[in-house]
PDB file of C-alpha atoms in Angstrom:
ATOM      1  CA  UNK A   1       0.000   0.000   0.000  1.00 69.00           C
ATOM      2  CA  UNK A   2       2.858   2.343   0.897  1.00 76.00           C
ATOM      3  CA  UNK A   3       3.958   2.065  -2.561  1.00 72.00           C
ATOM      4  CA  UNK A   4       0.947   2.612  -3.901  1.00 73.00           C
ATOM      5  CA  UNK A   5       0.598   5.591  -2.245  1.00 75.00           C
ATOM      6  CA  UNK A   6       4.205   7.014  -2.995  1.00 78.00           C
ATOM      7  CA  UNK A   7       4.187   5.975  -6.743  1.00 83.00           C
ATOM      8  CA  UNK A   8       0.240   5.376  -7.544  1.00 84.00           C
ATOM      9  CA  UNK A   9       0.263   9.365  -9.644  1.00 88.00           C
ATOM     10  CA  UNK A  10       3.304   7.931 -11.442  1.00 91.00           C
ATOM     11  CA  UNK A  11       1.494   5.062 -12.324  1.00 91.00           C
ATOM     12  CA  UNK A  12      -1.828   7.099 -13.450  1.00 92.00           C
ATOM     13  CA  UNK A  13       0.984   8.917 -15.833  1.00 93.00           C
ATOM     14  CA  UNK A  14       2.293   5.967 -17.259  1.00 94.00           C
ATOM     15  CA  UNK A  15      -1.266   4.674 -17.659  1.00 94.00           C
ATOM     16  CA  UNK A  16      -2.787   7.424 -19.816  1.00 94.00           C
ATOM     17  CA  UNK A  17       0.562   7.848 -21.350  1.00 95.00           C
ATOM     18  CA  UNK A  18       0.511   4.859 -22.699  1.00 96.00           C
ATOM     19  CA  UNK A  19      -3.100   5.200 -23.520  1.00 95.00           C
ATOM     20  CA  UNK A  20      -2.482   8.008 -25.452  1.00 94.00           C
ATOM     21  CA  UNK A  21       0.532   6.525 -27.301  1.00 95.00           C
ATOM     22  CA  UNK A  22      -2.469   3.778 -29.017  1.00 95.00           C
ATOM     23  CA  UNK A  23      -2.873   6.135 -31.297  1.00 94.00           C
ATOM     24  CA  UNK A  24       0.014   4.853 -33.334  1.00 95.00           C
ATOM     25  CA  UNK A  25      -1.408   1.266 -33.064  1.00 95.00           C
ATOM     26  CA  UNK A  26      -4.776   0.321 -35.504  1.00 95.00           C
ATOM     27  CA  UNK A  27      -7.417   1.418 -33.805  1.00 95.00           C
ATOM     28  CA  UNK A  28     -10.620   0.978 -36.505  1.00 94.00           C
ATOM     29  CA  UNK A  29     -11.193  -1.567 -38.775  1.00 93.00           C
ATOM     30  CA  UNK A  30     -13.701  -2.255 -41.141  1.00 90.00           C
ATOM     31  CA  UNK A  31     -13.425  -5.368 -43.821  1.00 88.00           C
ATOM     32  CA  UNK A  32     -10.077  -5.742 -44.507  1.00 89.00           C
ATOM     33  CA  UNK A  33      -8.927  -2.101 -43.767  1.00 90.00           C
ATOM     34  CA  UNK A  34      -7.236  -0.892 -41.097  1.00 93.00           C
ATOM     35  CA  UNK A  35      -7.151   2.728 -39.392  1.00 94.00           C
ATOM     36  CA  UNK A  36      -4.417   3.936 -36.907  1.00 94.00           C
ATOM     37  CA  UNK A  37      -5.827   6.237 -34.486  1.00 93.00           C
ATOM     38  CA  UNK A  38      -3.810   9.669 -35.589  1.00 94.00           C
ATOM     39  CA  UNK A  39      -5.604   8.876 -39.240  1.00 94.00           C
ATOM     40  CA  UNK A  40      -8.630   8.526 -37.563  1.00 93.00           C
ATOM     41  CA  UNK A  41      -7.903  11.935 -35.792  1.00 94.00           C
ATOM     42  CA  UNK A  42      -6.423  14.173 -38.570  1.00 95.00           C
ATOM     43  CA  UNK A  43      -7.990  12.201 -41.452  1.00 92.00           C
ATOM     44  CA  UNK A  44      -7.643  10.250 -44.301  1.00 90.00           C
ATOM     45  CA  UNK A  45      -8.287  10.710 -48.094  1.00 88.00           C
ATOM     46  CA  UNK A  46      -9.579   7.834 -48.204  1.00 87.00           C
ATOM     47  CA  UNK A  47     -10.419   7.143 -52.310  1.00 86.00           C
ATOM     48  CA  UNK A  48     -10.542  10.423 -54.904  1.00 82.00           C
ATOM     49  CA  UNK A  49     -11.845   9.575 -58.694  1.00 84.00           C
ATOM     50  CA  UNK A  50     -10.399  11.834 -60.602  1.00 79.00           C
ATOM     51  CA  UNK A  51     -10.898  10.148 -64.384  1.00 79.00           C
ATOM     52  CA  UNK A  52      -9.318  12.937 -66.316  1.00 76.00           C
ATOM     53  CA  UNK A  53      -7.555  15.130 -64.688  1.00 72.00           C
ATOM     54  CA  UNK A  54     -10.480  17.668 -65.003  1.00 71.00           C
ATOM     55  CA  UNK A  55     -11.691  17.718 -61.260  1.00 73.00           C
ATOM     56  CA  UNK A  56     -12.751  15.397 -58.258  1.00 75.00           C
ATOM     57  CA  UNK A  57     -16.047  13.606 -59.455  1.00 78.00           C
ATOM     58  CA  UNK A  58     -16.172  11.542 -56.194  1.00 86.00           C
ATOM     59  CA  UNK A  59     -14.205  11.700 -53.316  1.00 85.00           C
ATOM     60  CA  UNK A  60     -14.203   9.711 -49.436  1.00 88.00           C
ATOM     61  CA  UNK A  61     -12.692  10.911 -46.514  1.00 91.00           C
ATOM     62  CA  UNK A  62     -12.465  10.637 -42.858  1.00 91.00           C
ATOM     63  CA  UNK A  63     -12.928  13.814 -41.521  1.00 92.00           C
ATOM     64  CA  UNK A  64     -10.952  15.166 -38.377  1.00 94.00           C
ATOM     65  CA  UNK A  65     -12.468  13.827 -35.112  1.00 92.00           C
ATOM     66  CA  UNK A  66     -12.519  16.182 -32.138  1.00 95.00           C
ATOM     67  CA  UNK A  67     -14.189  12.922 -30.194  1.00 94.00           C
ATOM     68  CA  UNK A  68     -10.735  11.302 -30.892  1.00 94.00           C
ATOM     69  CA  UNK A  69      -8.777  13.776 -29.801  1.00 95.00           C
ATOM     70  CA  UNK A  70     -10.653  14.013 -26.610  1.00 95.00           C
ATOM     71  CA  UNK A  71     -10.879  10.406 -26.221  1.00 95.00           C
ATOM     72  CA  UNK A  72      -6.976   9.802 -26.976  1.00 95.00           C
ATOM     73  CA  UNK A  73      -5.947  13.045 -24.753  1.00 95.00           C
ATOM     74  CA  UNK A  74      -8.243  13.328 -21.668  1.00 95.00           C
ATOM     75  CA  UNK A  75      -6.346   9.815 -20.655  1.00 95.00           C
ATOM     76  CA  UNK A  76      -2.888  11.774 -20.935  1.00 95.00           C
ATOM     77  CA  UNK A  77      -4.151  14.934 -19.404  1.00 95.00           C
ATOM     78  CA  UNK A  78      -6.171  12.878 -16.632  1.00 94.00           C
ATOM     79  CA  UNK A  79      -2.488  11.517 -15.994  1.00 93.00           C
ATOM     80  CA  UNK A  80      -0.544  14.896 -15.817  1.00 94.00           C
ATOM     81  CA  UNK A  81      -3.257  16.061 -13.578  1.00 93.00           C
ATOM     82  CA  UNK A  82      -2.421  13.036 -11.383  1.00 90.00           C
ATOM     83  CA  UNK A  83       1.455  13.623 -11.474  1.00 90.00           C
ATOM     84  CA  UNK A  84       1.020  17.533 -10.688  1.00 91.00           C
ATOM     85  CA  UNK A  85      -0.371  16.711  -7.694  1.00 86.00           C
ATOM     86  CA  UNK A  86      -2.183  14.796  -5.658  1.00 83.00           C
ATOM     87  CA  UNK A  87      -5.191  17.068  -4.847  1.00 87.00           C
ATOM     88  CA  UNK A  88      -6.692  16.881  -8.486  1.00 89.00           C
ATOM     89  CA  UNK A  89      -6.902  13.286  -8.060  1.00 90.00           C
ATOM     90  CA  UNK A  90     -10.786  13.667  -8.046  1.00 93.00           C
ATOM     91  CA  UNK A  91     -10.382  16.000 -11.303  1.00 94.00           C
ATOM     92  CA  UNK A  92      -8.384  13.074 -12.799  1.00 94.00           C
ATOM     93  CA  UNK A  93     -10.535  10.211 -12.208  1.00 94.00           C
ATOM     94  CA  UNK A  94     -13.592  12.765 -14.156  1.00 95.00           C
ATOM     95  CA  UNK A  95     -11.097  12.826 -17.138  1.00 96.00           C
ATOM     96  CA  UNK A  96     -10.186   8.957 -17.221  1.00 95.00           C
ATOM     97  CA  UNK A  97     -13.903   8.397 -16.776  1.00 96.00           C
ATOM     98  CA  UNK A  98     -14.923  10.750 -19.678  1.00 96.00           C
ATOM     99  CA  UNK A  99     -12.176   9.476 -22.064  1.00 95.00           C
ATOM    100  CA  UNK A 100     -13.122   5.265 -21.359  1.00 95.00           C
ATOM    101  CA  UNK A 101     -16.977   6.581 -22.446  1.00 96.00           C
ATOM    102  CA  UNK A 102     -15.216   8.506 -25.765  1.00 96.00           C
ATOM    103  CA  UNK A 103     -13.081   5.563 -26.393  1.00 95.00           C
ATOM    104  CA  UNK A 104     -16.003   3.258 -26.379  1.00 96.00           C
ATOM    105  CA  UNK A 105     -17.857   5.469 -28.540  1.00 95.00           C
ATOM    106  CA  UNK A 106     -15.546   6.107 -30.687  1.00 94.00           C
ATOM    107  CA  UNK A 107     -16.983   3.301 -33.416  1.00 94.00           C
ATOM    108  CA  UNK A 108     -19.712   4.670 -33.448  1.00 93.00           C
ATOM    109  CA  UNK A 109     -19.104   8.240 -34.299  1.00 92.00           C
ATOM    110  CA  UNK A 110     -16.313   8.139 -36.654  1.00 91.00           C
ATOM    111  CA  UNK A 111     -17.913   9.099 -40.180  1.00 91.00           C
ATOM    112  CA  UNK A 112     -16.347   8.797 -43.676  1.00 91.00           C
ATOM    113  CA  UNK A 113     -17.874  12.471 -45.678  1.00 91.00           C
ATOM    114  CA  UNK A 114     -18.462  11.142 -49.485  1.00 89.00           C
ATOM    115  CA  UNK A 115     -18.935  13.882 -52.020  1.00 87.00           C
ATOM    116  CA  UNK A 116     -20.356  13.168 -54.681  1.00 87.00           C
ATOM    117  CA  UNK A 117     -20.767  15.373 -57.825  1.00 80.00           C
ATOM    118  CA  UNK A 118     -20.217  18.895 -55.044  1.00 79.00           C
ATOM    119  CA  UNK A 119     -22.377  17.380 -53.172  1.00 86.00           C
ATOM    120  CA  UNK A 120     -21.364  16.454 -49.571  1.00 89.00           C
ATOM    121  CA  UNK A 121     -22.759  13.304 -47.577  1.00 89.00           C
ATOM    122  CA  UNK A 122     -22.061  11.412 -44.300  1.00 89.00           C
ATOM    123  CA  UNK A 123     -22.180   7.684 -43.854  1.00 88.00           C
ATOM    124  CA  UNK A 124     -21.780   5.553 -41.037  1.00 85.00           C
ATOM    125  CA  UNK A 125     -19.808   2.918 -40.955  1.00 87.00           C
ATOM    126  CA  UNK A 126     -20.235  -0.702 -38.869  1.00 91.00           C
ATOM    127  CA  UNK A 127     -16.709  -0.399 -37.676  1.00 92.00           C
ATOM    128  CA  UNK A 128     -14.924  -2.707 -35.726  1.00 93.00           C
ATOM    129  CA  UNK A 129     -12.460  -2.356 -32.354  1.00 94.00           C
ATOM    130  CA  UNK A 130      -9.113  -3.071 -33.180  1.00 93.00           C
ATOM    131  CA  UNK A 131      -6.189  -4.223 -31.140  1.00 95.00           C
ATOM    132  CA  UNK A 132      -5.032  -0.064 -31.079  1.00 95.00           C
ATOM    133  CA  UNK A 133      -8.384   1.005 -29.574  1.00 95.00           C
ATOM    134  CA  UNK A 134      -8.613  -2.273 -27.143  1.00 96.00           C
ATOM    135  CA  UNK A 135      -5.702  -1.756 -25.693  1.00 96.00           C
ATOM    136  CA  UNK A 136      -6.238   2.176 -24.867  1.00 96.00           C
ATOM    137  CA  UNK A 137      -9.829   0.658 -22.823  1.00 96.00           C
ATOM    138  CA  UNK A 138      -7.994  -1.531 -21.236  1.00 96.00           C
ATOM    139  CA  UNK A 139      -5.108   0.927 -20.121  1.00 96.00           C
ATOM    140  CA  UNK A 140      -7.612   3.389 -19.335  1.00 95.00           C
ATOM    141  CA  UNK A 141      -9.442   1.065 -16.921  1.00 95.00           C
ATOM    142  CA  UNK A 142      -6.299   0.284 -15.195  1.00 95.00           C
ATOM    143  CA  UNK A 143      -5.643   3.857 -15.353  1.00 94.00           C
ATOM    144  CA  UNK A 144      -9.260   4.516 -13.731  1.00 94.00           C
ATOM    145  CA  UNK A 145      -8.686   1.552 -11.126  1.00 93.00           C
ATOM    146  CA  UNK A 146      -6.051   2.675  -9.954  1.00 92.00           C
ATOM    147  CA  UNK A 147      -7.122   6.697  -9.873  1.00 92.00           C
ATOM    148  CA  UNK A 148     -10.073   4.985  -7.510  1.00 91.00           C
ATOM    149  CA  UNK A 149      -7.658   3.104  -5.185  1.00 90.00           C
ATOM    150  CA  UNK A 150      -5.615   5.976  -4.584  1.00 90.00           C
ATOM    151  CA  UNK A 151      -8.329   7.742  -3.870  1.00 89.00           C
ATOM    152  CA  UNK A 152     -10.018   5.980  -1.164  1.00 89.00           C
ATOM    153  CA  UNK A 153      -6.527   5.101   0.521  1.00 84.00           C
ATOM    154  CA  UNK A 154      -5.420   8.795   0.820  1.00 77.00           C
ATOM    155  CA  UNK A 155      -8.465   9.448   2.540  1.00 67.00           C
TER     156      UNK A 155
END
């Protein structure tokens, strides 16, 4: 326990540090594709059909996703707030909470913007978790476990 307690906001660093770092790792996959998670946070071009040089007649992309950024960097800021000190502890768990609901989510928000003749659509896609994404729940929740433990033993 006394270790815990001496090195536990070191721990919640290394945690949502490591978290964060998934974003080099696949993260989205759908068919045989593959996304990392900084394309799914700055996007992707993903096809362009440009048949004659003339201009774009159909184009896919994946857009920029604020929910990634938030869900890749609330872990890392949930674990500076945990090394700065050990008061925002509370403030810390809120963020590691808030970024396991994001990274959970993020399937389900990520959209691919088709245009189409000018024309601009959104689709969603059935995407699947990939071993990028899994792995920055499952550091999270270790993150989060041990934000919890560190809070009821300093009390």
């Amino acid at each position: 326990m006394k270790a815990l307690r001496k090195n536990g906001n070191k721990l919640l660093f290394a945690f949502g540090f490591a978290a964060a770092l998934m974003l080099l790792m696949p993260v989205l996959a759908f068919d045989e594709l593959e996304f990392a998670g900084y394309e799914i946070l700055i996007g992707k071009e993903l096809v362009d059909v440009d048949p004659f040089g003339l201009g774009s007649v159909a184009s896919a992309e994946l857009p920029f996703s604020f929910d990634a950024l938030l869900a890749f960097g609330l872990p890392l800021a949930g674990g500076l707030l945990a090394l700065l000190s050990k008061r925002l502890l509370m403030l810390s768990a809120v963020f590691f909470i808030i970024g396991m609901v994001l990274l959970y989510r993020l399937p389900d928000t990520t959209q691919v913007v088709y245009t189409i003749a000018g024309n601009e659509y959104t689709t969603d896609i059935d995407w699947e978790m990939n071993v990028g994404l899994l792995a920055a729940l499952a550091l999270n929740g270790l993150a989060l476990l041990t934000n919890l433990a560190l809070l009821v033993f300093n009390k």
